[in-house]
Short mmCIF file of C-alpha atoms in Angstrom, two decimals:
data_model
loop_
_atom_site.label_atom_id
_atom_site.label_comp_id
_atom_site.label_asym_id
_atom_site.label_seq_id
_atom_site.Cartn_x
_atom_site.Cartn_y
_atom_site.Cartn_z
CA UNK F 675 -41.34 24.29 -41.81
CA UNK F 676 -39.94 27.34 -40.09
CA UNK F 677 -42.40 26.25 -36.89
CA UNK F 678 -40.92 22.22 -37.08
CA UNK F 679 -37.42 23.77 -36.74
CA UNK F 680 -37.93 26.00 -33.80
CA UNK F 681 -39.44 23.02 -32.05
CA UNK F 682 -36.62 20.44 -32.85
CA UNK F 683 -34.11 23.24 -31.95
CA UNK F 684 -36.14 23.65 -28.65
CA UNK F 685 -36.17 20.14 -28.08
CA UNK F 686 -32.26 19.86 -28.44
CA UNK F 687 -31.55 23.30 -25.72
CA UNK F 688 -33.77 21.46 -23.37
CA UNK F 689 -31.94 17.43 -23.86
CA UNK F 690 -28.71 19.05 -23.57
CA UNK F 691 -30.28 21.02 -20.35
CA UNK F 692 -31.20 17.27 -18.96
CA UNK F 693 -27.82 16.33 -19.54
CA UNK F 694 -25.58 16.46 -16.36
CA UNK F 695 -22.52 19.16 -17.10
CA UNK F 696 -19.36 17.23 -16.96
CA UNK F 697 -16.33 19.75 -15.35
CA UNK F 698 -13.94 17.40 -14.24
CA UNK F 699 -13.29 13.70 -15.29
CA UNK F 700 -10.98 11.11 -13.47
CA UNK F 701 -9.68 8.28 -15.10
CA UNK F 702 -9.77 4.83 -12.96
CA UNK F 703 -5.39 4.95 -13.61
CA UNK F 704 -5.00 8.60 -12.45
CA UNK F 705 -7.12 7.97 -9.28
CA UNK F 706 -4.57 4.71 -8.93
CA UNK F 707 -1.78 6.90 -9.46
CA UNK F 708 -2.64 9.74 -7.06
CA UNK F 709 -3.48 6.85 -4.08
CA UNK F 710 -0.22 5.19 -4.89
CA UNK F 711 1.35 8.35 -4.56
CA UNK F 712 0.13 9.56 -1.33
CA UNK F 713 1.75 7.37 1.12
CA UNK F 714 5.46 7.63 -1.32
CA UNK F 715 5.45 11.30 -0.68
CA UNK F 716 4.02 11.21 2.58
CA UNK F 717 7.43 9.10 3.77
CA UNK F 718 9.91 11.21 1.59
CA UNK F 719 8.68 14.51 3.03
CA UNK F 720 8.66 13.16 6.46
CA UNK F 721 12.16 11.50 6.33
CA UNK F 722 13.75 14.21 4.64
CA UNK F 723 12.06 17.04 6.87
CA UNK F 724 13.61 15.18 9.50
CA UNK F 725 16.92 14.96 8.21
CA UNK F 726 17.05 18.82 7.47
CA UNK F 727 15.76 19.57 10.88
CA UNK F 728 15.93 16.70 13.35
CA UNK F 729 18.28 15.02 12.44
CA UNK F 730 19.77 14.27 16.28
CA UNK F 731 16.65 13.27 17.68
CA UNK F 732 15.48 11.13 15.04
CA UNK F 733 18.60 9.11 14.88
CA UNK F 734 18.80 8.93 18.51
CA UNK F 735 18.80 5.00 19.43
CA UNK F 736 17.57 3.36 23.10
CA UNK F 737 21.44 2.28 23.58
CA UNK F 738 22.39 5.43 22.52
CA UNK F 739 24.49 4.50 19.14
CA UNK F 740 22.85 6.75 16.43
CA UNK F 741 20.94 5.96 13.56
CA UNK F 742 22.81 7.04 9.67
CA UNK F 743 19.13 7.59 8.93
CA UNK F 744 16.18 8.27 10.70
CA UNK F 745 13.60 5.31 11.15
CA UNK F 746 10.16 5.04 9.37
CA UNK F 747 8.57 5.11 13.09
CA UNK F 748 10.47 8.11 14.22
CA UNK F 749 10.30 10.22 11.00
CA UNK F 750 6.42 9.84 10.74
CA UNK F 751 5.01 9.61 13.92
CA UNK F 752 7.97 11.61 16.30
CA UNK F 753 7.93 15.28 15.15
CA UNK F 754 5.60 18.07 13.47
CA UNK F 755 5.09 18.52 10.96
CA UNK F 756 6.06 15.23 10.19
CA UNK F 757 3.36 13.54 11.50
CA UNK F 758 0.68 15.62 10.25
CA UNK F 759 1.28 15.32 6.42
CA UNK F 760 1.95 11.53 6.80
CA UNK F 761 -1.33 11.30 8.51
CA UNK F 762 -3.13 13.06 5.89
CA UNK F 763 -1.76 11.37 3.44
CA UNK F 764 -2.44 8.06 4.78
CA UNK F 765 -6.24 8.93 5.32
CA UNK F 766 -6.17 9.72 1.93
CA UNK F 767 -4.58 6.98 0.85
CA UNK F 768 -6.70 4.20 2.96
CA UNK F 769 -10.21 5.30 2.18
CA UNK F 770 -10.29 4.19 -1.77
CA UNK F 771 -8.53 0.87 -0.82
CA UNK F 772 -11.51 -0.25 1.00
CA UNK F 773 -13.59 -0.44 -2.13
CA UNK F 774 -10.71 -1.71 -3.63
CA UNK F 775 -10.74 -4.65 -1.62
CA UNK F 776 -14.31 -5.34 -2.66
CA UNK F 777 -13.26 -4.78 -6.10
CA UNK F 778 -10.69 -6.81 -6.25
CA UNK F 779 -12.80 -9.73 -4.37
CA UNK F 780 -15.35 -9.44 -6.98
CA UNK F 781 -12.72 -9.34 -9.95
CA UNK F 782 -11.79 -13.06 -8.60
CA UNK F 783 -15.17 -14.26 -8.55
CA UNK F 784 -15.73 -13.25 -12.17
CA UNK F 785 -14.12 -16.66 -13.57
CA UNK F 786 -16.04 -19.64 -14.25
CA UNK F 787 -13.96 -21.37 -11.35
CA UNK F 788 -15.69 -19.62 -8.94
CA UNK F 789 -19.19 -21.39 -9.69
CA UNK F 790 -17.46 -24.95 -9.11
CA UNK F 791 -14.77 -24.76 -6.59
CA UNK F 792 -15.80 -23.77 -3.34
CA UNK F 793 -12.66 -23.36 -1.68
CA UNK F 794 -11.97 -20.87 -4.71
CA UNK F 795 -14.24 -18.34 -3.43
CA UNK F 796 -13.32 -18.65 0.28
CA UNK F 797 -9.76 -18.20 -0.50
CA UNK F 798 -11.04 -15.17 -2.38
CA UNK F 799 -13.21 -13.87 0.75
CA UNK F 800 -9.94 -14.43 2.95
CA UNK F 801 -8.12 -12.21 0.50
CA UNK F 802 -10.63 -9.32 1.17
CA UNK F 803 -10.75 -9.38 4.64
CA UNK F 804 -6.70 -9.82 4.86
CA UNK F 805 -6.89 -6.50 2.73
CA UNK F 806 -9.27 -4.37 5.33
CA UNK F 807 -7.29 -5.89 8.33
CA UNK F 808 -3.69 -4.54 6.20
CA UNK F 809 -5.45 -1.32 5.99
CA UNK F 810 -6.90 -1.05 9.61
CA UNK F 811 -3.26 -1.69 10.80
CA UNK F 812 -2.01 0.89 8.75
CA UNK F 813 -4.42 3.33 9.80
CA UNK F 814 -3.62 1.82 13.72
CA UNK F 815 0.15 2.29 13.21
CA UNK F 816 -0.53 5.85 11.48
CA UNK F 817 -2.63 7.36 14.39
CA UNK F 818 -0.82 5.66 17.12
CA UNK F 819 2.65 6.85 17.20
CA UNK F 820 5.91 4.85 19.01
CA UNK F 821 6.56 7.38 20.99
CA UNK F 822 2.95 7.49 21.94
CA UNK F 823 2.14 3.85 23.12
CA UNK F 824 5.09 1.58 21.89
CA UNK F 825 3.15 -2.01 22.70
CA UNK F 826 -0.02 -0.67 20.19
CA UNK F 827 1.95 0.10 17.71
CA UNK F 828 4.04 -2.48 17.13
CA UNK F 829 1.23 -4.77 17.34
CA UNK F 830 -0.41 -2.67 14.72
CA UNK F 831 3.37 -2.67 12.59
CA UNK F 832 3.36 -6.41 13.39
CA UNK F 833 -0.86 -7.39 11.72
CA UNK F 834 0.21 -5.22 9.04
CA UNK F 835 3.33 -6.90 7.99
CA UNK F 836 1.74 -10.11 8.34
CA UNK F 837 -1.77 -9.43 6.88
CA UNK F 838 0.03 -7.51 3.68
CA UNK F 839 2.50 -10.45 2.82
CA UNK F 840 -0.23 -12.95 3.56
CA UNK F 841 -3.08 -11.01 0.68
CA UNK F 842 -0.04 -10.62 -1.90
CA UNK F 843 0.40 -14.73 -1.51
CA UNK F 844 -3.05 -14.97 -1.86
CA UNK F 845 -3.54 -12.74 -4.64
CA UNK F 846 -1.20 -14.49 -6.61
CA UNK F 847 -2.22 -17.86 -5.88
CA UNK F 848 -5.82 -16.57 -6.77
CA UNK F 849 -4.87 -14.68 -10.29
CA UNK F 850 -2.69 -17.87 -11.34
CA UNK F 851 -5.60 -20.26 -10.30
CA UNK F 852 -8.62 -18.17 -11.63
CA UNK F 853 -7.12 -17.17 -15.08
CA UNK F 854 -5.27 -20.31 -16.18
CA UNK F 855 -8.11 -22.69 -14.88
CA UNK F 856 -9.52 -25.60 -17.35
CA UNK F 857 -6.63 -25.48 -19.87
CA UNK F 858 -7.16 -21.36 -19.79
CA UNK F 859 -4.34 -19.38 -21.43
CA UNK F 860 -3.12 -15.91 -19.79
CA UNK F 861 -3.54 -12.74 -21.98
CA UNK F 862 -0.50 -10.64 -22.45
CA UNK F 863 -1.82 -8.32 -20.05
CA UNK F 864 -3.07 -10.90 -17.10
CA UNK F 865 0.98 -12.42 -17.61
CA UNK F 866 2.43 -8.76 -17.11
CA UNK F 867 0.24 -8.77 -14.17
CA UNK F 868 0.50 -11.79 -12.04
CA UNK F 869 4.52 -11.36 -13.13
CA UNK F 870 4.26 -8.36 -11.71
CA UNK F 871 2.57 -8.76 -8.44
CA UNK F 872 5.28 -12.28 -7.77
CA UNK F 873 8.13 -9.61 -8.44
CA UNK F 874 6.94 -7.30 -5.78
CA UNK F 875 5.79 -10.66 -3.41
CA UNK F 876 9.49 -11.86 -3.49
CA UNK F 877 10.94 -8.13 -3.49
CA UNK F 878 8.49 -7.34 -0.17
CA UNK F 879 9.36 -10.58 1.67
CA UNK F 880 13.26 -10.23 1.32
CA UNK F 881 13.22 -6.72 2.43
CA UNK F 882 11.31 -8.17 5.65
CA UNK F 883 13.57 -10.45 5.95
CA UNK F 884 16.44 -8.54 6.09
CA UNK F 885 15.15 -5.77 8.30
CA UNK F 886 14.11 -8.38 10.81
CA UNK F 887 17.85 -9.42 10.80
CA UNK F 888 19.04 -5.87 10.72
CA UNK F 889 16.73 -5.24 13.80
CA UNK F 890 17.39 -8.17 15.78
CA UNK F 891 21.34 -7.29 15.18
CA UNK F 892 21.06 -3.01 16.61
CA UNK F 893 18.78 -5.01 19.50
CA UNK F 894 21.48 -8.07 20.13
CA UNK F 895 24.90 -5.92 19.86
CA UNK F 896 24.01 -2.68 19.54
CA UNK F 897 27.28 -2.00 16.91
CA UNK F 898 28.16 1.49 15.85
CA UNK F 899 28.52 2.10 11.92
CA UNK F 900 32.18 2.34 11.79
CA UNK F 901 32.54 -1.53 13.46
CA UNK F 902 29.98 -2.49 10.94
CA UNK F 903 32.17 -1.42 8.13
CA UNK F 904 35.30 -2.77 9.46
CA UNK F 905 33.75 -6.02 9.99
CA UNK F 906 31.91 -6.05 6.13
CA UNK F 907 35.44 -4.85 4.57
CA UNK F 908 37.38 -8.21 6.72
CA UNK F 909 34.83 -10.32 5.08
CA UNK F 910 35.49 -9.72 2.18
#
């Protein structure tokens, strides 16, 4: 008896010796949360080192009516060490979204609808290939500063803008399709999602939108701030 104990005590050191030593696990919604957050703090430290110490030269303008804040383009790609930590964090942030956008192709392909609707799937493939374009441009308009060579990085700025909005259409028309296909109910959960990714489709486009007017206007008139307000406060 003693012997039949030292041997299944033997046998459980040496499984638990097989067994790989776990130190640190990662949850599939921290990783989200810590890629998420990379590019949010990479844009608040860079804007708000700027304000604190560049403030001038970062909301110096081409007709030479300043800025109240300093733009996206100048605040991460114009100074150090501005353009370091955004860098970083972008890197960061790019190289999980890759697999994402396999993921994400494969998640559509998992319904039934896949099997018998070809255009289905290619709308799906589109999808992942408009999400490793948006996040080639991003890298592009990342590494290649305004300042740097204007005419590249607006063309990266430009595919980005237009590949992003284009995969969020996409992704909703493919998540409505896919999960309410054949008389298919949403879950809870699939309803808070596709409700929220239309929220953020129609919140993303109108803030395009009104930049492009905002830009066009600086580029057409070139108005300082104080004509701005006097001509908002007769409006109204």
């Amino acid at each position: 008896m003693a012997d039949a104990t030292i041997l299944s005590r033997n046998d459980r050191y040496q499984q638990q010796q097989q067994q790989p030593q776990v130190y640190i696990r990662l949850t599939a919604p921290v990783i989200a949360s810590v890629v998420a957050f990379l590019p949010v703090f990479g844009i608040v430290f860079s804007v708000t080192w700027s304000l604190l110490y560049d403030f001038e030269r970062s909301t110096r303008t081409h007709c030479g009516v300043p800025n109240y804040l300093p733009s996206i383009s100048a605040a991460i790609g114009g100074f150090t060490p501005q353009r370091y930590v955004w860098r970083a964090c972008i890197g960061l942030h790019c190289a999980p979204r890759f697999l994402v956008a396999f993921t994400y192709y494969n998640f559509h392909m998992s319904v039934r609808l896949a099997e018998k609707n070809k255009l289905y799937g290619h709308l799906a493939a589109i999808a992942c290939v408009l999400h490793i374009i948006e996040n080639l441009a991003l890298l592009g308009l990342t590494y290649v500063a305004s300042n740097e060579n204007h005419y590249a990085h607006e063309k990266f700025f430009i595919t980005f803008l237009v590949s992003s909005l284009c995969y969020m259409l996409l992704t909703i028309i493919l998540v409505k399709w896919g999960r309410t296909y054949d008389g298919r109910t949403m879950s809870a959960r699939e309803r808070k999602s596709y409700s929220t990714k239309f929220t953020l489709f129609v919140f993303n486009i109108s803030c395009c939108f009104i930049a492009a007017y905002v830009y066009w206007r600086h580029n057409k008139y070139c108005e300082p701030g104080d004509h701005n307000l006097i001509f908002l406060t007769s409006e109204l």
